Tab-separated table of C-alpha atoms and ligand atoms in Angstrom:
chain	number	residue	atom	x	y	z
A	1	MET	CA	142.175	132.294	103.912
A	2	THR	CA	142.026	134.343	100.680
A	3	ASN	CA	138.877	134.888	98.647
A	4	SER	CA	139.798	132.153	96.141
A	5	ILE	CA	137.030	130.040	97.636
A	6	ILE	CA	133.846	130.922	99.490
A	7	VAL	CA	132.631	128.632	102.241
A	8	HIS	CA	128.878	128.727	102.810
A	9	ASP	CA	127.567	127.161	105.997
A	10	ARG	CA	124.209	125.689	104.974
A	11	GLY	CA	123.388	124.394	108.445
A	12	SER	CA	123.718	120.629	108.173
A	13	TRP	CA	125.953	120.788	105.083
A	14	THR	CA	128.714	122.961	103.694
A	15	GLU	CA	129.122	124.450	100.272
A	16	ILE	CA	132.656	125.155	99.113
A	17	GLN	CA	132.557	127.403	96.085
A	18	LEU	CA	135.597	127.835	93.841
A	19	ASN	CA	135.888	131.571	93.350
A	20	ARG	CA	138.417	132.657	90.741
A	21	PRO	CA	135.921	133.038	87.906
A	22	ASP	CA	138.173	135.276	85.763
A	23	GLN	CA	140.700	132.412	85.556
A	24	LEU	CA	137.967	129.792	85.163
A	25	ASN	CA	138.731	128.841	88.776
A	26	ALA	CA	142.252	127.679	87.912
A	27	LEU	CA	144.060	126.426	91.008
A	28	ASP	CA	147.021	128.310	92.436
A	29	ALA	CA	148.917	127.638	95.678
A	30	ALA	CA	146.736	129.980	97.749
A	31	MET	CA	143.562	128.354	96.489
A	32	HIS	CA	144.988	124.922	97.286
A	33	ALA	CA	145.776	126.051	100.838
A	34	ASP	CA	142.260	127.452	101.212
A	35	LEU	CA	140.705	124.260	99.890
A	36	ARG	CA	142.764	122.092	102.224
A	37	ALA	CA	141.725	124.244	105.187
A	38	ALA	CA	138.032	124.239	104.229
A	39	LEU	CA	137.927	120.492	103.560
A	40	SER	CA	139.777	119.679	106.788
A	41	THR	CA	137.380	121.861	108.775
A	42	ALA	CA	134.367	120.238	107.123
A	43	ALA	CA	135.794	116.766	107.761
A	44	ALA	CA	136.145	117.472	111.486
A	45	ASP	CA	132.816	119.293	111.877
A	46	LYS	CA	130.209	116.790	113.089
A	47	SER	CA	127.385	119.199	112.273
A	48	CYS	CA	128.419	119.190	108.603
A	49	ARG	CA	127.032	115.984	107.066
A	50	ALA	CA	127.602	116.598	103.342
A	51	ILE	CA	129.708	118.850	101.147
A	52	LEU	CA	128.816	120.530	97.898
A	53	LEU	CA	131.704	121.642	95.694
A	54	SER	CA	130.463	124.343	93.342
A	55	ALA	CA	132.081	127.009	91.180
A	56	ALA	CA	131.525	130.679	90.457
A	57	GLY	CA	131.340	131.956	86.897
A	58	ARG	CA	131.116	130.122	83.598
A	59	GLY	CA	133.488	127.226	84.292
A	60	PHE	CA	134.016	124.677	87.050
A	61	CYS	CA	137.829	124.606	87.132
A	62	ALA	CA	140.557	124.916	84.465
A	63	GLY	CA	143.112	122.907	86.470
A	64	GLN	CA	146.500	124.308	87.446
A	65	ASP	CA	146.849	128.084	87.092
A	66	LEU	CA	149.245	128.165	84.163
A	67	ALA	CA	149.924	131.880	84.636
A	68	GLY	CA	151.063	131.423	88.239
A	69	PHE	CA	154.492	130.015	87.440
A	70	ASN	CA	155.347	132.901	85.076
A	71	LEU	CA	156.951	130.524	82.601
A	72	GLN	CA	156.313	132.948	79.754
A	73	SER	CA	158.577	135.535	81.379
A	74	GLY	CA	161.478	133.103	81.524
A	75	GLN	CA	161.099	132.026	85.161
A	76	PRO	CA	162.654	128.620	85.877
A	77	VAL	CA	160.285	125.676	85.636
A	78	PRO	CA	159.137	124.782	89.158
A	79	ASP	CA	159.603	121.248	90.434
A	80	LEU	CA	156.201	119.854	89.524
A	81	GLU	CA	156.824	116.720	91.561
A	82	GLU	CA	156.929	118.954	94.627
A	83	VAL	CA	153.833	120.851	93.533
A	84	ILE	CA	151.936	117.607	93.111
A	85	ARG	CA	153.007	116.297	96.508
A	86	ARG	CA	152.273	119.614	98.245
A	87	ASP	CA	149.016	120.591	96.536
A	88	TYR	CA	147.266	117.995	94.383
A	89	ASN	CA	147.798	114.748	96.270
A	90	PRO	CA	146.560	116.171	99.593
A	91	LEU	CA	143.574	117.765	97.857
A	92	VAL	CA	142.238	114.597	96.267
A	93	ARG	CA	143.038	112.573	99.402
A	94	LEU	CA	140.915	114.974	101.448
A	95	VAL	CA	137.999	114.439	99.060
A	96	ARG	CA	138.295	110.659	98.936
A	97	GLU	CA	138.876	110.278	102.676
A	98	MET	CA	136.119	112.709	103.642
A	99	PRO	CA	133.839	110.845	106.076
A	100	LYS	CA	130.689	112.235	104.452
A	101	PRO	CA	129.420	112.504	100.875
A	102	VAL	CA	131.031	115.082	98.588
A	103	ILE	CA	128.993	116.286	95.618
A	104	ALA	CA	130.427	118.198	92.663
A	105	ALA	CA	128.157	120.539	90.697
A	106	VAL	CA	130.007	120.907	87.398
A	107	ASN	CA	129.106	123.985	85.374
A	108	GLY	CA	131.005	124.745	82.162
A	109	VAL	CA	134.436	123.274	81.664
A	110	ALA	CA	136.346	121.003	84.048
A	111	ALA	CA	139.888	120.712	82.676
A	112	GLY	CA	143.071	118.971	83.775
A	113	ALA	CA	143.266	118.683	87.539
A	114	GLY	CA	139.935	120.526	87.661
A	115	ALA	CA	138.333	117.524	85.958
A	116	ALA	CA	140.190	115.226	88.347
A	117	LEU	CA	138.916	117.193	91.346
A	118	ALA	CA	135.321	116.907	90.147
A	119	LEU	CA	135.606	113.222	89.285
A	120	HIS	CA	137.011	112.281	92.696
A	121	CYS	CA	133.818	113.564	94.313
A	122	ASP	CA	131.376	110.861	95.360
A	123	ILE	CA	128.520	112.224	93.284
A	124	VAL	CA	129.145	114.265	90.147
A	125	ILE	CA	126.236	116.212	88.715
A	126	ALA	CA	127.024	118.088	85.513
A	127	ALA	CA	125.081	120.765	83.709
A	128	ARG	CA	124.057	119.607	80.255
A	129	SER	CA	126.387	122.224	78.714
A	130	ALA	CA	129.398	121.196	80.830
A	131	LYS	CA	132.413	119.422	79.404
A	132	PHE	CA	135.385	117.494	80.711
A	133	VAL	CA	138.852	117.665	79.204
A	134	MET	CA	142.077	115.913	80.118
A	135	SER	CA	144.066	118.893	78.897
A	136	PHE	CA	147.381	117.610	80.279
A	137	ALA	CA	148.365	116.093	76.926
A	138	LYS	CA	147.969	119.497	75.259
A	139	ILE	CA	150.767	120.957	77.405
A	140	GLY	CA	153.073	117.968	77.665
A	141	LEU	CA	152.047	116.806	81.135
A	142	ILE	CA	150.611	113.582	82.459
A	143	PRO	CA	147.154	113.183	84.043
A	144	ASP	CA	147.788	113.903	87.721
A	145	ALA	CA	145.692	114.427	90.865
A	146	GLY	CA	144.949	110.710	90.745
A	147	SER	CA	143.220	110.977	87.376
A	148	SER	CA	145.294	108.308	85.596
A	149	TRP	CA	144.336	105.960	88.466
A	150	LEU	CA	140.694	106.979	88.514
A	151	LEU	CA	139.859	107.054	84.816
A	152	SER	CA	140.599	103.438	83.977
A	153	ARG	CA	138.550	102.379	87.011
A	154	LEU	CA	135.605	104.533	86.018
A	155	ILE	CA	135.483	104.067	82.258
A	156	GLY	CA	137.924	101.245	81.398
A	157	GLU	CA	141.363	101.403	79.852
A	158	ALA	CA	140.347	101.996	76.226
A	159	ARG	CA	138.239	105.072	76.964
A	160	ALA	CA	140.655	106.308	79.627
A	161	LYS	CA	143.524	106.198	77.151
A	162	GLY	CA	141.562	107.853	74.354
A	163	PHE	CA	140.335	110.586	76.708
A	164	ALA	CA	143.785	111.281	78.210
A	165	LEU	CA	146.013	110.802	75.176
A	166	THR	CA	143.982	112.888	72.732
A	167	GLY	CA	142.917	115.651	75.133
A	168	THR	CA	139.568	115.660	73.307
A	169	PRO	CA	136.876	117.375	75.380
A	170	ILE	CA	133.898	115.193	76.132
A	171	SER	CA	130.425	116.517	76.686
A	172	ALA	CA	128.503	116.040	79.916
A	173	GLU	CA	126.139	113.783	77.970
A	174	GLN	CA	129.064	111.592	76.848
A	175	ALA	CA	130.456	111.544	80.400
A	176	TYR	CA	127.067	110.370	81.608
A	177	GLN	CA	126.792	107.691	78.898
A	178	TRP	CA	130.266	106.424	79.852
A	179	GLY	CA	129.431	106.248	83.545
A	180	LEU	CA	131.984	108.915	84.418
A	181	ILE	CA	129.389	110.958	86.300
A	182	TRP	CA	126.214	110.215	88.225
A	183	GLN	CA	123.731	112.709	86.802
A	184	LEU	CA	123.015	115.357	84.181
A	185	ALA	CA	120.988	118.425	85.036
A	186	GLU	CA	119.554	121.129	82.852
A	187	ASP	CA	121.823	124.170	83.155
A	188	GLN	CA	119.325	126.267	85.117
A	189	ALA	CA	118.575	123.343	87.452
A	190	LEU	CA	122.175	122.381	88.254
A	191	TYR	CA	122.543	124.230	91.543
A	192	GLU	CA	119.111	123.326	92.834
A	193	THR	CA	119.619	119.654	91.949
A	194	ALA	CA	123.054	119.450	93.581
A	195	ALA	CA	122.040	121.455	96.667
A	196	GLY	CA	118.942	119.286	97.059
A	197	MET	CA	121.106	116.194	97.043
A	198	ALA	CA	123.479	117.706	99.626
A	199	ALA	CA	120.503	118.510	101.874
A	200	ASP	CA	119.167	114.953	101.467
A	201	PHE	CA	122.535	113.434	102.386
A	202	ALA	CA	122.768	115.798	105.345
A	203	SER	CA	119.677	114.199	106.866
A	204	GLY	CA	120.939	110.688	106.071
A	205	PRO	CA	122.812	108.084	108.132
A	206	THR	CA	126.179	109.819	107.766
A	207	ALA	CA	128.300	107.202	109.536
A	208	GLY	CA	126.872	104.425	107.347
A	209	LEU	CA	127.308	106.521	104.213
A	210	ALA	CA	130.951	107.131	105.135
A	211	LEU	CA	131.537	103.401	105.562
A	212	THR	CA	129.767	102.696	102.256
A	213	LYS	CA	131.964	105.195	100.419
A	214	GLN	CA	135.077	103.756	102.012
A	215	LEU	CA	134.186	100.155	101.125
A	216	ILE	CA	133.461	100.979	97.496
A	217	GLN	CA	136.741	102.849	97.188
A	218	GLU	CA	138.710	100.050	98.819
A	219	ALA	CA	137.112	97.267	96.776
A	220	ALA	CA	139.468	97.802	93.846
A	221	HIS	CA	142.507	96.923	95.974
A	222	ARG	CA	141.231	93.896	97.860
A	223	ASP	CA	140.547	90.314	96.899
A	224	PHE	CA	137.036	89.021	97.417
A	225	ASP	CA	137.646	87.224	100.722
A	226	ALA	CA	139.451	90.176	102.261
A	227	HIS	CA	136.648	92.438	101.133
A	228	LEU	CA	133.957	90.223	102.628
A	229	GLU	CA	135.856	90.523	105.912
A	230	ALA	CA	135.981	94.302	105.587
A	231	GLU	CA	132.232	94.376	104.880
A	232	ALA	CA	131.549	92.231	107.940
A	233	LYS	CA	133.517	94.610	110.169
A	234	ALA	CA	131.891	97.677	108.658
A	235	GLN	CA	128.406	96.186	109.023
A	236	GLY	CA	129.190	95.391	112.653
A	237	GLN	CA	130.062	99.042	113.133
A	238	ALA	CA	126.962	100.254	111.264
A	239	GLY	CA	124.834	97.853	113.302
A	240	ARG	CA	125.976	99.515	116.524
A	241	SER	CA	124.951	102.974	115.291
A	242	HIS	CA	122.009	105.016	116.487
A	243	ASP	CA	120.893	105.377	112.889
A	244	TYR	CA	120.498	101.640	112.328
A	245	ALA	CA	118.199	101.343	115.346
A	246	GLU	CA	116.308	104.419	114.182
A	247	GLY	CA	116.053	103.166	110.578
A	248	VAL	CA	114.570	99.843	111.642
A	249	ALA	CA	112.197	101.466	114.155
A	250	ALA	CA	111.005	103.911	111.506
A	251	PHE	CA	110.469	101.061	109.044
A	252	PHE	CA	108.131	99.229	111.407
A	253	GLU	CA	106.411	102.384	112.579
A	254	ARG	CA	105.898	103.366	108.921
A	255	ARG	CA	107.414	106.813	109.412
A	256	LYS	CA	110.341	108.756	108.047
A	257	PRO	CA	113.516	108.034	110.024
A	258	THR	CA	115.255	110.840	111.892
A	259	PHE	CA	118.918	110.044	111.375
A	260	ARG	CA	121.455	111.758	113.599
A	261	GLY	CA	124.503	110.824	111.582
A	262	ASP	CA	126.008	108.563	114.246
B	1	T3D	O1	151.684	122.516	86.644
B	1	T3D	C1	151.618	121.865	87.694
B	1	T3D	O2	151.685	122.355	88.825
B	1	T3D	C2	151.331	120.422	87.613
B	1	T3D	C3	149.898	120.225	87.779
B	1	T3D	C4	149.114	120.232	86.707
B	1	T3D	C5	147.668	120.059	86.843
B	1	T3D	C6	146.904	120.570	85.654
B	1	T3D	O3	145.740	120.840	85.834
B	1	T3D	S1	147.670	120.720	84.147
B	1	T3D	C7	146.356	121.339	83.106
B	1	T3D	C8	146.239	122.833	83.231
B	1	T3D	N1	145.045	123.315	82.550
B	1	T3D	C9	144.994	123.462	81.228
B	1	T3D	O4	145.878	123.152	80.502
B	1	T3D	C10	143.724	124.100	80.691
B	1	T3D	C11	144.045	125.428	80.048
B	1	T3D	N2	142.831	126.088	79.623
B	1	T3D	C12	142.177	125.727	78.521
B	1	T3D	O5	142.527	124.806	77.809
B	1	T3D	C13	140.958	126.537	78.186
B	1	T3D	O6	141.034	127.762	78.850
B	1	T3D	C14	139.644	125.813	78.607
B	1	T3D	C15	139.401	124.600	77.709
B	1	T3D	C16	139.688	125.377	80.077
B	1	T3D	C17	138.455	126.808	78.440
B	1	T3D	O7	138.502	127.385	77.161
B	1	T3D	P1	137.614	128.666	76.852
B	1	T3D	O8	137.805	128.988	75.402
B	1	T3D	O9	136.248	128.445	77.339
B	1	T3D	O10	138.219	129.839	77.772
B	1	T3D	P2	139.577	130.662	77.560
B	1	T3D	O11	139.295	131.896	76.774
B	1	T3D	O12	140.659	129.774	77.088
B	1	T3D	O13	139.912	131.051	79.087
B	1	T3D	C18	139.200	132.087	79.765
B	1	T3D	C19	140.173	132.818	80.657
B	1	T3D	O14	140.645	131.919	81.640
B	1	T3D	C20	141.387	133.303	79.884
B	1	T3D	O15	141.829	134.498	80.500
B	1	T3D	P3	141.584	135.923	79.782
B	1	T3D	O16	142.212	135.842	78.416
B	1	T3D	O17	140.080	136.068	79.715
B	1	T3D	O18	142.232	136.914	80.701
B	1	T3D	C21	142.402	132.216	80.133
B	1	T3D	O19	143.723	132.637	80.011
B	1	T3D	C22	142.076	131.850	81.568
B	1	T3D	N3	142.477	130.476	81.857
B	1	T3D	C23	141.951	129.346	81.399
B	1	T3D	N4	142.592	128.287	81.854
B	1	T3D	C24	143.570	128.761	82.654
B	1	T3D	C25	143.491	130.155	82.673
B	1	T3D	N5	144.339	130.921	83.372
B	1	T3D	C26	145.290	130.263	84.082
B	1	T3D	N6	145.406	128.932	84.104
B	1	T3D	C27	144.571	128.148	83.429
B	1	T3D	N7	144.664	126.819	83.519
């Protein structure tokens, strides 16, 4: 592990902080490897019940580190297909398949694959001064890291095309109005708001939340009947959990439930 990310153990949840502030947290191969390791560890750690993805410095993430390939000094162009398969696809899969909520706290700019990384998180909270930019078009690339798939689902084809084809930055306020993100926070309140949500999730019914996330993600690929079946199975599973019994008991006893996450 390098110092390109910092992993903070917050007890019942984990904060993964992007930590290359001088490059606006642009992603290079080492940072990808660190992120994969941290996310895999958090996925397997039963005591970690939510993840907060945060960023050091004035920006969230400027996407691929454009300096890393040394193209300006005449180095051959790397095989980007390989880079995508090795680095970006596993990264966004880890976020989407994470069996617990992942929250992004977006400060400053989220560009290119950095925007994609934020938008794949289950809950995106952006500082009012933050902005999102599909900067791929500005350098002749296509929206990767699953962003061409995600955008039309989140904001519809017309907005997705305008956003990706023009490379026009959109403000956090616009992202919120479009339904691209869950919440806006005042700049000074961003961390506190996002950390508070991570702590709340970490005392929630984690297994049920994981199933909920999975069902919502899968809905786009299933027909209605198949999805009703999937819901029935998932509810059967949730119904056998400790946290369902505890939730119902707490309801009747008029007290706050103590969820264990299983
Ligand atoms: O290539 C592949 O492997 C395929 C995968 C591609 C995935 C992608 O993400 S492609 C998209 C790559 N990202 C970009 O194209 C964004 C490039 N950056 C920008 O457009 C701007 O920097 C921002 C809009 C993000 C922010 O603008 P601003 O004015 O706030 O900051 P700045 O002055 O441009 O940048 C500050 C510093 O960060 C600067 O370094 P310096 O001059 O202070 O030493 C700048 O060079 C550096 N920086 C910003 N973005 C990147 C970066 N360094 C490396 N890679 C970057 N992507």
